[in-house]
């Protein structure tokens, strides 16, 4: 997730970073020179920097591009996200059918480089982002309909690859794995219910932390709906969940295929419906407020048909899971609004966390009065809105 401005981490010591990189770039590497780091084109919830480096190896001058993700020191979007868990996830996915950036190394001791962090290779390509919608701005509108169909198909195929990944070894540290492994002995139905109960419980704990006792009428009602409906919901077998599944979290290569699946900070083990619903909610969001859908980038029916054919499963109980994921996204907006207030981008008491496109969608799904869009949210969604709160939502 892209996030708002937070308390800055310690300045990055470039000379020390070069020394740290040298043994991780390969044998015989010396004279590592790190360029000045800067923010990427699209920020992340963890503090993210991109930089170039040059070094000598086997008497040859080499160079490369890198991305560093650092753990925010205090203010953050998510309650429990650990930047080093993302590193472990990427490392475990190397060599699987899921395209991910190559990880270079991780540092657990914040005293070394100012924060707990990891470094990965920068993947060349394009991320389909755009305000107010990927259908009106950014990269997708520059493509032909046939080219967009290639991007769309490749993106969904990458999601299927995520769900096909064997998580029971190197990825069994992720949230949900213990419940899946333990309940699996009682049969798939018990495993699915235990997984979903644990997932909703974690989400509720985060929501209570984010709202801090304040009233948020639409999301409060959504939370009650999720709790009340939980006993009647069944999901598919446990899979690796990406957690923020959407084309905007992919890098596409020159051949328009998915070159890298990125942003794994809320990865977990759970029913595939969570990722599918997340994808559908984001797809709906991209064409909300009358935004016309670009030819070659089909919507809900085609998404579910393609996913079902390639994955060999039909997602169940999507009404529930879409409320679940819209609730997840609305909670990120509550946090972004609070961080924007702290950064001086929004006034104290802003209603951005209550009146936004996601809470409007939730209200319609639940038959509630639809809130008006907050002026701060509209400003936040404009192409020239506050950079410090620039977000996918």
GROMACS .gro file of C-alpha atoms in nm:
model
  393
    1UNK     CA    1   0.000   0.000   0.000
    2UNK     CA    2   0.111   0.349  -0.065
    3UNK     CA    3   0.118   0.552   0.250
    4UNK     CA    4   0.125   0.895   0.400
    5UNK     CA    5   0.421   1.084   0.535
    6UNK     CA    6   0.552   0.945   0.865
    7UNK     CA    7   0.819   1.029   1.114
    8UNK     CA    8   1.143   1.010   0.917
    9UNK     CA    9   1.384   0.728   0.982
   10UNK     CA   10   1.747   0.813   1.051
   11UNK     CA   11   1.944   0.956   0.755
   12UNK     CA   12   2.099   0.686   0.541
   13UNK     CA   13   2.481   0.670   0.579
   14UNK     CA   14   2.590   0.615   0.219
   15UNK     CA   15   2.950   0.512   0.290
   16UNK     CA   16   2.833   0.257   0.544
   17UNK     CA   17   2.567   0.134   0.301
   18UNK     CA   18   2.840   0.076   0.042
   19UNK     CA   19   3.039  -0.127   0.291
   20UNK     CA   20   2.728  -0.324   0.385
   21UNK     CA   21   2.646  -0.395   0.020
   22UNK     CA   22   2.991  -0.515  -0.084
   23UNK     CA   23   2.982  -0.873   0.051
   24UNK     CA   24   2.618  -0.911  -0.052
   25UNK     CA   25   2.683  -0.823  -0.416
   26UNK     CA   26   2.913  -1.119  -0.466
   27UNK     CA   27   3.268  -1.243  -0.412
   28UNK     CA   28   3.551  -1.005  -0.475
   29UNK     CA   29   3.338  -0.690  -0.478
   30UNK     CA   30   3.512  -0.370  -0.374
   31UNK     CA   31   3.490   0.008  -0.409
   32UNK     CA   32   3.111   0.026  -0.382
   33UNK     CA   33   2.985   0.376  -0.448
   34UNK     CA   34   2.621   0.449  -0.367
   35UNK     CA   35   2.432   0.728  -0.539
   36UNK     CA   36   2.197   0.960  -0.352
   37UNK     CA   37   1.876   0.768  -0.272
   38UNK     CA   38   1.533   0.908  -0.344
   39UNK     CA   39   1.167   0.809  -0.324
   40UNK     CA   40   1.025   0.580  -0.594
   41UNK     CA   41   0.759   0.692  -0.837
   42UNK     CA   42   0.502   0.526  -0.609
   43UNK     CA   43   0.559   0.518  -0.235
   44UNK     CA   44   0.496   0.225  -0.004
   45UNK     CA   45   0.376   0.178   0.351
   46UNK     CA   46   0.727   0.094   0.459
   47UNK     CA   47   0.984   0.368   0.400
   48UNK     CA   48   1.104   0.302   0.044
   49UNK     CA   49   1.410   0.441  -0.133
   50UNK     CA   50   1.562   0.375  -0.474
   51UNK     CA   51   1.930   0.422  -0.547
   52UNK     CA   52   2.202   0.333  -0.795
   53UNK     CA   53   2.539   0.188  -0.710
   54UNK     CA   54   2.869   0.120  -0.881
   55UNK     CA   55   3.131  -0.132  -0.776
   56UNK     CA   56   3.440  -0.320  -0.893
   57UNK     CA   57   3.430  -0.696  -0.938
   58UNK     CA   58   3.696  -0.901  -1.114
   59UNK     CA   59   3.864  -0.576  -1.215
   60UNK     CA   60   3.552  -0.461  -1.396
   61UNK     CA   61   3.338  -0.164  -1.309
   62UNK     CA   62   2.976  -0.276  -1.257
   63UNK     CA   63   2.658  -0.086  -1.181
   64UNK     CA   64   2.300  -0.159  -1.084
   65UNK     CA   65   1.977  -0.017  -0.951
   66UNK     CA   66   1.835  -0.109  -0.612
   67UNK     CA   67   1.532  -0.058  -0.388
   68UNK     CA   68   1.554  -0.036  -0.010
   69UNK     CA   69   1.256  -0.085   0.220
   70UNK     CA   70   1.297   0.031   0.580
   71UNK     CA   71   1.076  -0.026   0.880
   72UNK     CA   72   0.901   0.300   0.979
   73UNK     CA   73   1.005   0.390   1.334
   74UNK     CA   74   0.664   0.488   1.473
   75UNK     CA   75   0.382   0.603   1.246
   76UNK     CA   76   0.266   0.336   1.007
   77UNK     CA   77  -0.038   0.214   0.817
   78UNK     CA   78  -0.046  -0.140   0.950
   79UNK     CA   79  -0.023  -0.255   1.308
   80UNK     CA   80   0.190  -0.567   1.273
   81UNK     CA   81   0.364  -0.545   0.934
   82UNK     CA   82   0.733  -0.633   0.962
   83UNK     CA   83   0.960  -0.528   0.678
   84UNK     CA   84   1.181  -0.833   0.733
   85UNK     CA   85   0.883  -1.066   0.688
   86UNK     CA   86   0.847  -0.912   0.343
   87UNK     CA   87   1.213  -0.990   0.279
   88UNK     CA   88   1.164  -1.350   0.389
   89UNK     CA   89   0.862  -1.379   0.161
   90UNK     CA   90   1.050  -1.250  -0.142
   91UNK     CA   91   1.344  -1.476  -0.067
   92UNK     CA   92   1.115  -1.779  -0.040
   93UNK     CA   93   0.947  -1.694  -0.371
   94UNK     CA   94   1.274  -1.677  -0.567
   95UNK     CA   95   1.277  -1.948  -0.830
   96UNK     CA   96   0.904  -2.022  -0.802
   97UNK     CA   97   0.645  -1.942  -1.065
   98UNK     CA   98   0.587  -1.600  -0.908
   99UNK     CA   99   0.804  -1.323  -1.059
  100UNK     CA  100   0.956  -1.118  -0.777
  101UNK     CA  101   1.257  -0.886  -0.740
  102UNK     CA  102   1.584  -1.052  -0.643
  103UNK     CA  103   1.667  -0.978  -0.280
  104UNK     CA  104   2.022  -0.864  -0.203
  105UNK     CA  105   2.023  -0.877   0.175
  106UNK     CA  106   1.855  -0.772   0.498
  107UNK     CA  107   1.968  -0.597   0.815
  108UNK     CA  108   1.798  -0.668   1.148
  109UNK     CA  109   2.005  -0.429   1.361
  110UNK     CA  110   1.878  -0.069   1.324
  111UNK     CA  111   2.210   0.059   1.461
  112UNK     CA  112   2.388  -0.050   1.142
  113UNK     CA  113   2.202   0.156   0.879
  114UNK     CA  114   1.949   0.351   1.085
  115UNK     CA  115   1.657   0.108   1.058
  116UNK     CA  116   1.567  -0.255   1.007
  117UNK     CA  117   1.563  -0.295   0.631
  118UNK     CA  118   1.620  -0.502   0.323
  119UNK     CA  119   1.755  -0.431  -0.025
  120UNK     CA  120   1.638  -0.580  -0.352
  121UNK     CA  121   1.732  -0.536  -0.715
  122UNK     CA  122   1.533  -0.277  -0.905
  123UNK     CA  123   1.320  -0.439  -1.175
  124UNK     CA  124   1.298  -0.240  -1.501
  125UNK     CA  125   0.948  -0.183  -1.627
  126UNK     CA  126   0.626   0.007  -1.569
  127UNK     CA  127   0.375   0.012  -1.283
  128UNK     CA  128   0.019   0.089  -1.400
  129UNK     CA  129  -0.076   0.372  -1.166
  130UNK     CA  130  -0.269   0.691  -1.228
  131UNK     CA  131  -0.491   0.948  -1.054
  132UNK     CA  132  -0.784   0.960  -1.046
  133UNK     CA  133  -0.790   0.619  -1.222
  134UNK     CA  134  -0.561   0.386  -1.417
  135UNK     CA  135  -0.828   0.408  -1.690
  136UNK     CA  136  -0.778   0.783  -1.735
  137UNK     CA  137  -0.415   0.854  -1.647
  138UNK     CA  138  -0.074   0.694  -1.649
  139UNK     CA  139   0.043   0.404  -1.864
  140UNK     CA  140  -0.268   0.202  -1.952
  141UNK     CA  141  -0.434   0.473  -2.166
  142UNK     CA  142  -0.121   0.487  -2.385
  143UNK     CA  143  -0.160   0.121  -2.486
  144UNK     CA  144  -0.382  -0.028  -2.753
  145UNK     CA  145  -0.677  -0.244  -2.651
  146UNK     CA  146  -0.485  -0.555  -2.760
  147UNK     CA  147  -0.184  -0.452  -2.551
  148UNK     CA  148  -0.403  -0.384  -2.248
  149UNK     CA  149  -0.554  -0.732  -2.281
  150UNK     CA  150  -0.203  -0.881  -2.261
  151UNK     CA  151  -0.134  -0.680  -1.943
  152UNK     CA  152  -0.469  -0.783  -1.793
  153UNK     CA  153  -0.422  -1.154  -1.867
  154UNK     CA  154  -0.063  -1.159  -1.746
  155UNK     CA  155  -0.161  -0.985  -1.423
  156UNK     CA  156  -0.433  -1.241  -1.344
  157UNK     CA  157  -0.201  -1.527  -1.436
  158UNK     CA  158   0.050  -1.392  -1.184
  159UNK     CA  159  -0.221  -1.390  -0.917
  160UNK     CA  160  -0.296  -1.755  -0.993
  161UNK     CA  161   0.076  -1.831  -0.967
  162UNK     CA  162   0.077  -1.677  -0.619
  163UNK     CA  163  -0.211  -1.901  -0.514
  164UNK     CA  164  -0.041  -2.211  -0.657
  165UNK     CA  165   0.274  -2.155  -0.452
  166UNK     CA  166   0.359  -2.425  -0.198
  167UNK     CA  167   0.366  -2.224   0.125
  168UNK     CA  168   0.407  -2.510   0.373
  169UNK     CA  169   0.784  -2.485   0.391
  170UNK     CA  170   0.967  -2.154   0.376
  171UNK     CA  171   0.647  -1.947   0.398
  172UNK     CA  172   0.495  -2.118   0.701
  173UNK     CA  173   0.601  -1.823   0.920
  174UNK     CA  174   0.327  -1.603   0.770
  175UNK     CA  175   0.007  -1.513   0.959
  176UNK     CA  176  -0.252  -1.785   0.918
  177UNK     CA  177  -0.005  -2.068   0.862
  178UNK     CA  178  -0.038  -2.211   1.212
  179UNK     CA  179  -0.417  -2.216   1.188
  180UNK     CA  180  -0.404  -2.376   0.842
  181UNK     CA  181  -0.160  -2.646   0.946
  182UNK     CA  182  -0.339  -2.721   1.272
  183UNK     CA  183  -0.696  -2.716   1.148
  184UNK     CA  184  -0.605  -2.903   0.831
  185UNK     CA  185  -0.599  -3.224   1.034
  186UNK     CA  186  -0.973  -3.182   1.094
  187UNK     CA  187  -1.061  -3.151   0.725
  188UNK     CA  188  -1.081  -2.865   0.472
  189UNK     CA  189  -1.403  -2.717   0.616
  190UNK     CA  190  -1.258  -2.680   0.964
  191UNK     CA  191  -0.936  -2.541   0.825
  192UNK     CA  192  -1.120  -2.279   0.621
  193UNK     CA  193  -1.331  -2.166   0.915
  194UNK     CA  194  -1.034  -2.150   1.153
  195UNK     CA  195  -0.832  -1.954   0.898
  196UNK     CA  196  -1.105  -1.703   0.830
  197UNK     CA  197  -1.182  -1.658   1.199
  198UNK     CA  198  -0.816  -1.586   1.272
  199UNK     CA  199  -0.789  -1.349   0.973
  200UNK     CA  200  -1.097  -1.150   1.071
  201UNK     CA  201  -0.970  -1.138   1.429
  202UNK     CA  202  -0.639  -0.985   1.318
  203UNK     CA  203  -0.825  -0.736   1.101
  204UNK     CA  204  -1.049  -0.636   1.392
  205UNK     CA  205  -0.750  -0.580   1.620
  206UNK     CA  206  -0.593  -0.351   1.357
  207UNK     CA  207  -0.923  -0.166   1.310
  208UNK     CA  208  -0.960  -0.100   1.683
  209UNK     CA  209  -0.604   0.031   1.691
  210UNK     CA  210  -0.664   0.253   1.386
  211UNK     CA  211  -0.993   0.401   1.507
  212UNK     CA  212  -0.871   0.449   1.865
  213UNK     CA  213  -1.222   0.462   2.011
  214UNK     CA  214  -1.362   0.706   1.753
  215UNK     CA  215  -1.689   0.653   1.565
  216UNK     CA  216  -1.674   0.566   1.196
  217UNK     CA  217  -2.036   0.483   1.109
  218UNK     CA  218  -1.990   0.292   0.783
  219UNK     CA  219  -1.686   0.089   0.881
  220UNK     CA  220  -1.827   0.025   1.229
  221UNK     CA  221  -2.135  -0.124   1.060
  222UNK     CA  222  -1.915  -0.322   0.821
  223UNK     CA  223  -1.727  -0.468   1.116
  224UNK     CA  224  -2.051  -0.585   1.276
  225UNK     CA  225  -2.158  -0.738   0.944
  226UNK     CA  226  -1.828  -0.927   0.919
  227UNK     CA  227  -1.853  -1.059   1.273
  228UNK     CA  228  -2.216  -1.164   1.239
  229UNK     CA  229  -2.168  -1.334   0.900
  230UNK     CA  230  -1.848  -1.518   0.984
  231UNK     CA  231  -2.003  -1.850   1.099
  232UNK     CA  232  -2.184  -1.895   0.764
  233UNK     CA  233  -1.888  -1.827   0.534
  234UNK     CA  234  -1.666  -2.087   0.377
  235UNK     CA  235  -1.358  -2.014   0.171
  236UNK     CA  236  -1.141  -2.235  -0.045
  237UNK     CA  237  -0.836  -2.425   0.075
  238UNK     CA  238  -0.546  -2.229   0.227
  239UNK     CA  239  -0.319  -2.055  -0.024
  240UNK     CA  240  -0.045  -1.797  -0.015
  241UNK     CA  241  -0.218  -1.459  -0.005
  242UNK     CA  242  -0.047  -1.163  -0.165
  243UNK     CA  243  -0.251  -0.931   0.054
  244UNK     CA  244  -0.268  -0.629  -0.178
  245UNK     CA  245  -0.357  -0.802  -0.504
  246UNK     CA  246  -0.401  -0.562  -0.796
  247UNK     CA  247  -0.226  -0.464  -1.120
  248UNK     CA  248  -0.094  -0.148  -0.953
  249UNK     CA  249   0.134  -0.366  -0.742
  250UNK     CA  250   0.305  -0.522  -1.041
  251UNK     CA  251   0.589  -0.418  -1.267
  252UNK     CA  252   0.532  -0.496  -1.633
  253UNK     CA  253   0.819  -0.551  -1.876
  254UNK     CA  254   0.864  -0.433  -2.230
  255UNK     CA  255   0.677  -0.742  -2.354
  256UNK     CA  256   0.380  -0.635  -2.135
  257UNK     CA  257   0.406  -0.943  -1.913
  258UNK     CA  258   0.425  -0.923  -1.534
  259UNK     CA  259   0.797  -0.888  -1.459
  260UNK     CA  260   0.754  -0.859  -1.080
  261UNK     CA  261   0.484  -0.891  -0.816
  262UNK     CA  262   0.562  -0.636  -0.545
  263UNK     CA  263   0.436  -0.506  -0.209
  264UNK     CA  264   0.411  -0.817   0.010
  265UNK     CA  265   0.395  -0.649   0.351
  266UNK     CA  266   0.054  -0.797   0.442
  267UNK     CA  267   0.112  -1.141   0.289
  268UNK     CA  268  -0.058  -1.425   0.477
  269UNK     CA  269  -0.201  -1.772   0.444
  270UNK     CA  270  -0.575  -1.787   0.388
  271UNK     CA  271  -0.859  -1.854   0.144
  272UNK     CA  272  -0.797  -1.739  -0.211
  273UNK     CA  273  -1.122  -1.543  -0.202
  274UNK     CA  274  -0.946  -1.272   0.001
  275UNK     CA  275  -0.711  -1.184  -0.285
  276UNK     CA  276  -0.978  -1.227  -0.552
  277UNK     CA  277  -1.216  -0.998  -0.363
  278UNK     CA  278  -0.938  -0.742  -0.315
  279UNK     CA  279  -0.877  -0.745  -0.691
  280UNK     CA  280  -1.248  -0.699  -0.763
  281UNK     CA  281  -1.287  -0.412  -0.514
  282UNK     CA  282  -0.993  -0.229  -0.669
  283UNK     CA  283  -1.128  -0.292  -1.019
  284UNK     CA  284  -1.462  -0.145  -0.914
  285UNK     CA  285  -1.288   0.152  -0.756
  286UNK     CA  286  -1.095   0.225  -1.077
  287UNK     CA  287  -1.422   0.271  -1.268
  288UNK     CA  288  -1.624   0.442  -0.995
  289UNK     CA  289  -1.764   0.795  -1.028
  290UNK     CA  290  -1.847   0.739  -1.394
  291UNK     CA  291  -1.493   0.663  -1.512
  292UNK     CA  292  -1.525   0.470  -1.842
  293UNK     CA  293  -1.347   0.136  -1.860
  294UNK     CA  294  -1.071   0.117  -2.119
  295UNK     CA  295  -1.126  -0.136  -2.400
  296UNK     CA  296  -0.909  -0.444  -2.351
  297UNK     CA  297  -0.922  -0.431  -1.970
  298UNK     CA  298  -1.235  -0.632  -1.884
  299UNK     CA  299  -1.429  -0.618  -1.559
  300UNK     CA  300  -1.580  -0.844  -1.299
  301UNK     CA  301  -1.737  -1.122  -1.507
  302UNK     CA  302  -1.429  -1.168  -1.722
  303UNK     CA  303  -1.196  -1.147  -1.420
  304UNK     CA  304  -1.381  -1.427  -1.243
  305UNK     CA  305  -1.402  -1.637  -1.559
  306UNK     CA  306  -1.029  -1.604  -1.633
  307UNK     CA  307  -0.926  -1.668  -1.274
  308UNK     CA  308  -1.158  -1.968  -1.244
  309UNK     CA  309  -1.036  -2.130  -1.565
  310UNK     CA  310  -0.667  -2.082  -1.492
  311UNK     CA  311  -0.678  -2.151  -1.118
  312UNK     CA  312  -0.925  -2.438  -1.142
  313UNK     CA  313  -1.140  -2.304  -0.858
  314UNK     CA  314  -1.456  -2.098  -0.831
  315UNK     CA  315  -1.440  -1.834  -0.557
  316UNK     CA  316  -1.718  -1.868  -0.299
  317UNK     CA  317  -1.908  -1.620  -0.079
  318UNK     CA  318  -1.770  -1.320  -0.265
  319UNK     CA  319  -2.032  -1.081  -0.124
  320UNK     CA  320  -1.881  -1.138   0.220
  321UNK     CA  321  -1.519  -1.128   0.105
  322UNK     CA  322  -1.569  -0.807  -0.091
  323UNK     CA  323  -1.707  -0.637   0.219
  324UNK     CA  324  -1.406  -0.777   0.406
  325UNK     CA  325  -1.159  -0.627   0.161
  326UNK     CA  326  -1.342  -0.298   0.126
  327UNK     CA  327  -1.331  -0.279   0.507
  328UNK     CA  328  -0.955  -0.348   0.490
  329UNK     CA  329  -0.906  -0.067   0.237
  330UNK     CA  330  -1.127   0.174   0.430
  331UNK     CA  331  -0.913   0.112   0.738
  332UNK     CA  332  -0.600   0.206   0.544
  333UNK     CA  333  -0.772   0.534   0.456
  334UNK     CA  334  -0.845   0.600   0.823
  335UNK     CA  335  -0.474   0.558   0.891
  336UNK     CA  336  -0.374   0.769   0.591
  337UNK     CA  337  -0.602   1.047   0.708
  338UNK     CA  338  -0.451   1.041   1.056
  339UNK     CA  339  -0.099   1.044   0.917
  340UNK     CA  340  -0.195   1.329   0.686
  341UNK     CA  341  -0.315   1.530   0.986
  342UNK     CA  342   0.012   1.463   1.164
  343UNK     CA  343   0.207   1.571   0.854
  344UNK     CA  344   0.007   1.894   0.823
  345UNK     CA  345  -0.159   1.788   0.497
  346UNK     CA  346  -0.511   1.767   0.641
  347UNK     CA  347  -0.683   1.965   0.916
  348UNK     CA  348  -0.750   1.805   1.251
  349UNK     CA  349  -1.092   1.641   1.244
  350UNK     CA  350  -1.079   1.564   0.871
  351UNK     CA  351  -1.358   1.336   0.749
  352UNK     CA  352  -1.143   1.168   0.483
  353UNK     CA  353  -1.157   0.839   0.675
  354UNK     CA  354  -1.539   0.852   0.679
  355UNK     CA  355  -1.625   1.001   0.341
  356UNK     CA  356  -1.433   0.839   0.056
  357UNK     CA  357  -1.500   0.615  -0.244
  358UNK     CA  358  -1.446   0.297  -0.040
  359UNK     CA  359  -1.687   0.391   0.241
  360UNK     CA  360  -1.940   0.488  -0.026
  361UNK     CA  361  -1.901   0.142  -0.182
  362UNK     CA  362  -1.934  -0.024   0.158
  363UNK     CA  363  -2.248   0.176   0.238
  364UNK     CA  364  -2.411   0.069  -0.088
  365UNK     CA  365  -2.320  -0.296  -0.027
  366UNK     CA  366  -2.468  -0.284   0.323
  367UNK     CA  367  -2.776  -0.075   0.244
  368UNK     CA  368  -2.658   0.220   0.454
  369UNK     CA  369  -2.681   0.596   0.387
  370UNK     CA  370  -2.399   0.683   0.147
  371UNK     CA  371  -2.160   0.941   0.295
  372UNK     CA  372  -2.055   1.245   0.099
  373UNK     CA  373  -1.699   1.252  -0.029
  374UNK     CA  374  -1.474   1.450   0.201
  375UNK     CA  375  -1.314   1.760   0.047
  376UNK     CA  376  -0.980   1.635   0.178
  377UNK     CA  377  -1.036   1.301   0.004
  378UNK     CA  378  -1.119   1.473  -0.326
  379UNK     CA  379  -0.803   1.680  -0.296
  380UNK     CA  380  -0.609   1.364  -0.211
  381UNK     CA  381  -0.742   1.193  -0.526
  382UNK     CA  382  -0.653   1.469  -0.771
  383UNK     CA  383  -0.343   1.420  -0.990
  384UNK     CA  384  -0.174   1.711  -0.814
  385UNK     CA  385  -0.290   1.623  -0.463
  386UNK     CA  386  -0.060   1.612  -0.167
  387UNK     CA  387   0.248   1.406  -0.248
  388UNK     CA  388   0.293   1.305   0.111
  389UNK     CA  389  -0.042   1.127   0.111
  390UNK     CA  390  -0.036   1.002  -0.246
  391UNK     CA  391  -0.218   0.670  -0.233
  392UNK     CA  392  -0.379   0.417  -0.461
  393UNK     CA  393  -0.711   0.504  -0.295
   0.00000   0.00000   0.00000
